[in-house]
Tab-separated table of C-alpha atoms in Angstrom:
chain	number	residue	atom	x	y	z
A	1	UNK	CA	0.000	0.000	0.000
A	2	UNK	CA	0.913	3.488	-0.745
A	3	UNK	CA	0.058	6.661	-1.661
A	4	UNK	CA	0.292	7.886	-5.081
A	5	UNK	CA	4.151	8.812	-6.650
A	6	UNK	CA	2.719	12.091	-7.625
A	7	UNK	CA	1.202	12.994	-4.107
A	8	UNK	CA	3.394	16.127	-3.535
A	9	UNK	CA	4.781	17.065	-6.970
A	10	UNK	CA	5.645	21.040	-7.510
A	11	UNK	CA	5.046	20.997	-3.285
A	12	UNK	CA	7.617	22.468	-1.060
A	13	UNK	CA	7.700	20.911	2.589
A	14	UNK	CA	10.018	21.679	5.222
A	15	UNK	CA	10.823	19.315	8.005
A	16	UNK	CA	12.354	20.684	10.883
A	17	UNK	CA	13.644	18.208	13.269
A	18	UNK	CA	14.983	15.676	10.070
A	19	UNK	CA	18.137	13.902	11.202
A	20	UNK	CA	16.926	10.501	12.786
A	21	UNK	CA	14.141	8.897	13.567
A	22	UNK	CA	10.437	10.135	12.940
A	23	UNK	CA	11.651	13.035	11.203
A	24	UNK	CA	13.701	11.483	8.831
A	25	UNK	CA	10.838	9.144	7.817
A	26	UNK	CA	8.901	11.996	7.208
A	27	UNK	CA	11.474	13.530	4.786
A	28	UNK	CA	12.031	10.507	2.995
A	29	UNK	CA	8.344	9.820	2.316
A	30	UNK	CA	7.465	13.422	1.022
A	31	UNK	CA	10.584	12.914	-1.100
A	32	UNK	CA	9.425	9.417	-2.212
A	33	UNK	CA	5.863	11.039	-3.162
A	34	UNK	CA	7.357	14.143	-5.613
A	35	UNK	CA	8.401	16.769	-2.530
A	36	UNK	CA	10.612	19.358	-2.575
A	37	UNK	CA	12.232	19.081	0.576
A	38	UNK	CA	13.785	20.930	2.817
A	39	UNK	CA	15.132	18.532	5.649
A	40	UNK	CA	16.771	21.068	8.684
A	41	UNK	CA	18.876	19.061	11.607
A	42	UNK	CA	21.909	20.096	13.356
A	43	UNK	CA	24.029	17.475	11.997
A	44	UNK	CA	25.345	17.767	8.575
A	45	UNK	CA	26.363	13.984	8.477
A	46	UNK	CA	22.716	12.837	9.198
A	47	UNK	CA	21.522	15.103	6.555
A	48	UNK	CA	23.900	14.086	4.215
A	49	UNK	CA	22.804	10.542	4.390
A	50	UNK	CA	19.161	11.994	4.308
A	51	UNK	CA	20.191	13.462	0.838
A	52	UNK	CA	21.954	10.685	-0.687
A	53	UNK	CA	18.403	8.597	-0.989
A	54	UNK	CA	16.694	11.726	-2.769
A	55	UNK	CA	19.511	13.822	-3.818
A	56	UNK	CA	17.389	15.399	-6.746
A	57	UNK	CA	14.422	16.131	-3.846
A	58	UNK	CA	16.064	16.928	-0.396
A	59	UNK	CA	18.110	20.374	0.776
A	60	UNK	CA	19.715	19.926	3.967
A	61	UNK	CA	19.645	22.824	5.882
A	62	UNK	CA	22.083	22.376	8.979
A	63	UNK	CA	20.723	24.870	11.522
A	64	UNK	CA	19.428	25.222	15.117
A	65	UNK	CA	16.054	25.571	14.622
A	66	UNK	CA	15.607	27.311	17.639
A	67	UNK	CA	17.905	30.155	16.322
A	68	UNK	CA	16.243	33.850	14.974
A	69	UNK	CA	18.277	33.178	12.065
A	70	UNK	CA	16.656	30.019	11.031
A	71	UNK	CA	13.256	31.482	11.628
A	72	UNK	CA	14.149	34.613	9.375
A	73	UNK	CA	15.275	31.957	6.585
A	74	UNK	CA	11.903	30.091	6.747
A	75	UNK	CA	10.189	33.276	6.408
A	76	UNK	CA	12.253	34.446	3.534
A	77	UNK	CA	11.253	31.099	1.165
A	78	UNK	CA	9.450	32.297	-1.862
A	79	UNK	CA	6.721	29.350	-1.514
A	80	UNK	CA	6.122	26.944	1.296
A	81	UNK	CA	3.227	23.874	1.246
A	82	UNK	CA	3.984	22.025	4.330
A	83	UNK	CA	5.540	21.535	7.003
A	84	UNK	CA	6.342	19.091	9.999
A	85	UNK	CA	7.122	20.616	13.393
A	86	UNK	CA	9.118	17.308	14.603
A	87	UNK	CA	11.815	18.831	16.461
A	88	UNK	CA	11.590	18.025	20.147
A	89	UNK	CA	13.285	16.784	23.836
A	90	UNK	CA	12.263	14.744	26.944
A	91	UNK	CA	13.613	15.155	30.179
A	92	UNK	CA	12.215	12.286	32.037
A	93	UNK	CA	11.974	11.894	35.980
A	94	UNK	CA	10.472	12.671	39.350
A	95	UNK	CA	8.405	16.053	39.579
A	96	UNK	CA	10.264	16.894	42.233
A	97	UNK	CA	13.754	16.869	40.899
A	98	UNK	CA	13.037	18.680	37.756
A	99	UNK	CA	15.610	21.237	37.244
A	100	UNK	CA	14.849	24.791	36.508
A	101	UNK	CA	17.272	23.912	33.321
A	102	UNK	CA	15.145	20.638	32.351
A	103	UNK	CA	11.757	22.813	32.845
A	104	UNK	CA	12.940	25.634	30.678
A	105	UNK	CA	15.185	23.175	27.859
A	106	UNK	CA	11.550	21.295	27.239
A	107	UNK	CA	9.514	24.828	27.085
A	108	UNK	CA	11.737	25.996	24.566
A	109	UNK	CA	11.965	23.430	22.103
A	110	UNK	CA	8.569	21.353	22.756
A	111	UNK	CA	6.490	24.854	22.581
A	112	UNK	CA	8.070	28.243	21.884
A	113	UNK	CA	10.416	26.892	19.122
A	114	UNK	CA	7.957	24.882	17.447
A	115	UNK	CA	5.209	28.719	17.428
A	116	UNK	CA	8.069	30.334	16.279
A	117	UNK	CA	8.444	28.293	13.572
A	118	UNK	CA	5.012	27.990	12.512
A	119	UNK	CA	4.979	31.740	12.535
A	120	UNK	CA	7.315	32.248	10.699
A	121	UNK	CA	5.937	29.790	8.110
A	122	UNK	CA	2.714	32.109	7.726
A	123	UNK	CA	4.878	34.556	5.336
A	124	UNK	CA	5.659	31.974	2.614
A	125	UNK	CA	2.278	29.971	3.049
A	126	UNK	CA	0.245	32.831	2.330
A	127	UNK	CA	1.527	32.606	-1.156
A	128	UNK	CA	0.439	28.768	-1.819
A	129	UNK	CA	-2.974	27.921	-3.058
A	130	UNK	CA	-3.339	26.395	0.252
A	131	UNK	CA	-0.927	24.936	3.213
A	132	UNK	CA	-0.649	22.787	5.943
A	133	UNK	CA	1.152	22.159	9.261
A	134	UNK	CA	1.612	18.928	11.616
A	135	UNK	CA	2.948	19.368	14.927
A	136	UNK	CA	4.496	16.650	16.173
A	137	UNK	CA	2.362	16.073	19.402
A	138	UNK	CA	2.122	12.664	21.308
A	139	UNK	CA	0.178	10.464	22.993
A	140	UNK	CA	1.308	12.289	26.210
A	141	UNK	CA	-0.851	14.690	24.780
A	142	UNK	CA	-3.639	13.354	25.986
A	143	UNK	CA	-2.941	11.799	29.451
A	144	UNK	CA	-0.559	11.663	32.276
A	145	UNK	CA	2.352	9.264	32.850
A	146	UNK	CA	4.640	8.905	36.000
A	147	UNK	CA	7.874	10.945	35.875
A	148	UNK	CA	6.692	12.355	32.307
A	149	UNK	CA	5.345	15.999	33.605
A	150	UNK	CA	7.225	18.204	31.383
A	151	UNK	CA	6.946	16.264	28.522
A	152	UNK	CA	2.939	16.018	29.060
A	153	UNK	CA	3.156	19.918	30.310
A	154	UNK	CA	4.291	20.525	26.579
A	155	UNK	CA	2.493	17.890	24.593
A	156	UNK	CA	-0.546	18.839	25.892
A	157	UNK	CA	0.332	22.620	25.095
A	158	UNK	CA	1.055	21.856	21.703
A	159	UNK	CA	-2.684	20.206	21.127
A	160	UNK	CA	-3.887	23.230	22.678
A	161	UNK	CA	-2.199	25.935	20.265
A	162	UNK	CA	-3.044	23.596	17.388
A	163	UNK	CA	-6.415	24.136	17.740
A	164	UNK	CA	-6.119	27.842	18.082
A	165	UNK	CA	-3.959	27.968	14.573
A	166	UNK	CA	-6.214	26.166	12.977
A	167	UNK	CA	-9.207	28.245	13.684
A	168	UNK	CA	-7.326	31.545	13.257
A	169	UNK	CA	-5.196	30.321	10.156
A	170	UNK	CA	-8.291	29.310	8.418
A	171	UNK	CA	-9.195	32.144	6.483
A	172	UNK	CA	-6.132	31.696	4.690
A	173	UNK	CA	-6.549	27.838	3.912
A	174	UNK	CA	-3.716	26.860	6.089
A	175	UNK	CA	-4.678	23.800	7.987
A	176	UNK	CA	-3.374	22.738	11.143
A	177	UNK	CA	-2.987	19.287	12.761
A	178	UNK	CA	-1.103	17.045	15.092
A	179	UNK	CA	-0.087	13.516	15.100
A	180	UNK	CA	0.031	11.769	18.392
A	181	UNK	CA	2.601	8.885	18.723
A	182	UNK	CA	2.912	6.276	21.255
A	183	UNK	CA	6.258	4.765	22.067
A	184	UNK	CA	8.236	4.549	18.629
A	185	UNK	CA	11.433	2.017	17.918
A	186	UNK	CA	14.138	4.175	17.525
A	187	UNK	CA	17.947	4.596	18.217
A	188	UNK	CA	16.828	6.725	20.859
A	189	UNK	CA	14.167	4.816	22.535
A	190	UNK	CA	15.837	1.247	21.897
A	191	UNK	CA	18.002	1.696	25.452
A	192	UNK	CA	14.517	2.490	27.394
A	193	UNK	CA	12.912	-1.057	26.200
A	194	UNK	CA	16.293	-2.586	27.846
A	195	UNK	CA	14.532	-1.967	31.324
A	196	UNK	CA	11.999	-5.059	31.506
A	197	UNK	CA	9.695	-2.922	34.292
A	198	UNK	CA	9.549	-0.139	31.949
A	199	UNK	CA	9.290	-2.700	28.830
A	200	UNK	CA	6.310	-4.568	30.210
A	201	UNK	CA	4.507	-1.377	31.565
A	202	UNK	CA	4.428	0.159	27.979
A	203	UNK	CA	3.126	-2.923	26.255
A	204	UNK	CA	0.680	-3.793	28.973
A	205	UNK	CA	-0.506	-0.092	28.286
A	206	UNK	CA	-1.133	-0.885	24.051
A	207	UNK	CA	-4.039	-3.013	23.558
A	208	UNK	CA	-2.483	-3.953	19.871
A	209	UNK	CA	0.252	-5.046	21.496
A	210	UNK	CA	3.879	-3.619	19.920
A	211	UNK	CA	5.495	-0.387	19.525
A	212	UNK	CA	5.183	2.225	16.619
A	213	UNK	CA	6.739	2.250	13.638
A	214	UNK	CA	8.646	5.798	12.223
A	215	UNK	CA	6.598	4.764	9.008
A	216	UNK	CA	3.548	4.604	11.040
A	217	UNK	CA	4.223	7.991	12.410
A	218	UNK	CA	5.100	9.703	8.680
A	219	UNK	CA	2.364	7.851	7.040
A	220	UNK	CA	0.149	10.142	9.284
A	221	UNK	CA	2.023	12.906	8.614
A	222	UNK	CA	2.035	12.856	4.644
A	223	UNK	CA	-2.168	12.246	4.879
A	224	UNK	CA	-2.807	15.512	6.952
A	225	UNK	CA	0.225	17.149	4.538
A	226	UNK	CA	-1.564	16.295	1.503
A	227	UNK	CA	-4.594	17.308	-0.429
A	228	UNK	CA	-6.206	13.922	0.861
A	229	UNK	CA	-7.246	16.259	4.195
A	230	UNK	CA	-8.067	19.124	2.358
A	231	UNK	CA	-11.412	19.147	5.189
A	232	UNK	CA	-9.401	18.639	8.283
A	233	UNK	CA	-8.132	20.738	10.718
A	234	UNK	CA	-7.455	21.761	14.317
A	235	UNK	CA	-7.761	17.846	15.216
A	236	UNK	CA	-4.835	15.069	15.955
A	237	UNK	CA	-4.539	11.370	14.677
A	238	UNK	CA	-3.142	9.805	17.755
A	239	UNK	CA	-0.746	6.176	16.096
A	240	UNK	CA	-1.108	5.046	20.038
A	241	UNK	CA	-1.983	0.992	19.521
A	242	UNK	CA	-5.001	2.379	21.638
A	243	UNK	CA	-3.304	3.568	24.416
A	244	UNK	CA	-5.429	6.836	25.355
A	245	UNK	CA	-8.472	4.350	24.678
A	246	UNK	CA	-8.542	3.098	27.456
């Protein structure tokens, strides 16, 4: 199954956040389905990579894109159709020994950095026949979890102000949605499944009964991007295995 090769020709989607994991599944499957892309990640070898599978289709940008000067160069594009807000940090642990550092790291990147972005995304938007933005929420957007309350404090902000873009980016037939992940297989996460407690807590919590894909994740991600959801907006597909069903 897949969507059609044509999906996202003369489209211009940036993914911010492109370097591993979710992201990078994201940037490979707009590039797969006719994207222009622009994949931005700090690390110019992980972009490089990125580029060798679509080198006609990807532009690395290597930038902090939590720095004025990447927000000014998002602004500046001529033309933007998409984009994916998938840049992101977790500082798990107790409540009580959350640093002032850990609060203010997660508040940064989880919330202010991904607004900034998607403000300065309006500019070049405005001059597409319409756009569309997916935030990069989770399933911790929709419920608690021991020693996860920053990343839950953020998540849950992030559902919040996508329903308030939607509604006031409307008029200008820039939809806005998020897509809610549970536990994905990554080089990141792999360590985490290590600890059996922690292991058989997740899975006990996903009535289908395994972990997420990164092609799960991005399959979302290119629906809400594409013409496909041309009616929806302000509203979240949560890839959870039925976790926040329960």
């Amino acid at each position: 199954m897949s969507f059609d090769k044509g999906l996202f020709t003369n489209k211009t989607i940036l993914v911010a956040g492109a370097g591993k994991g979710i992201g990078l599944a994201c940037a490979v499957m707009a590039a797969k389905y006719g994207a222009n892309v622009i994949a931005v990640a700090r690390t110019q070898a992980d972009l490089d990579k990125l580029i060798s599978l679509y080198p006609e289709n990807i532009n690395g940008w290597a930038m902090d894109v939590s720095s004025e000067t990447f927000f000014q160069r998002v602004k500046d594009l001529p033309i933007l159709h998409g984009l994916v807000n998938n840049a992101g940090i977790n500082r798990v642990g107790p409540m009580q020994g959350q640093s002032s550092e850990n609060i203010d790291a997660v508040i940064d990147l989880n919330i202010r950095t991904l607004y900034k972005i998607s403000q300065a995304a309006i500019t070049p938007m405005l001059n597409a026949d319409g756009a569309a933005i997916v935030n990069m929420s989770s399933q911790m957007g929709f419920v608690g979890s021991p020693n996860r309350t920053l990343y839950c404090m953020s998540k849950h902000a992030v559902e919040g102000v996508t329903k308030a873009m939607a509604v006031e980016l409307a008029e200008h037939n820039i939809r806005v949605n998020t897509v809610a992940p549970t536990f994905v297989l990554t080089p990141m996460t792999a360590p985490m499944f290590e600890d059996e407690d922690f292991k058989k807590f997740v899975f006990d919590m996903i009535p289908l009964g395994r972990l997420g894909k990164v092609e799960d994740i991005a399959n979302s991600c290119t629906f809400l991007l594409s013409d496909l959801a041309s009616m929806i907006t302000g509203t979240s597909i949560k890839v959870d295995g039925g976790w926040t069903a329960r």
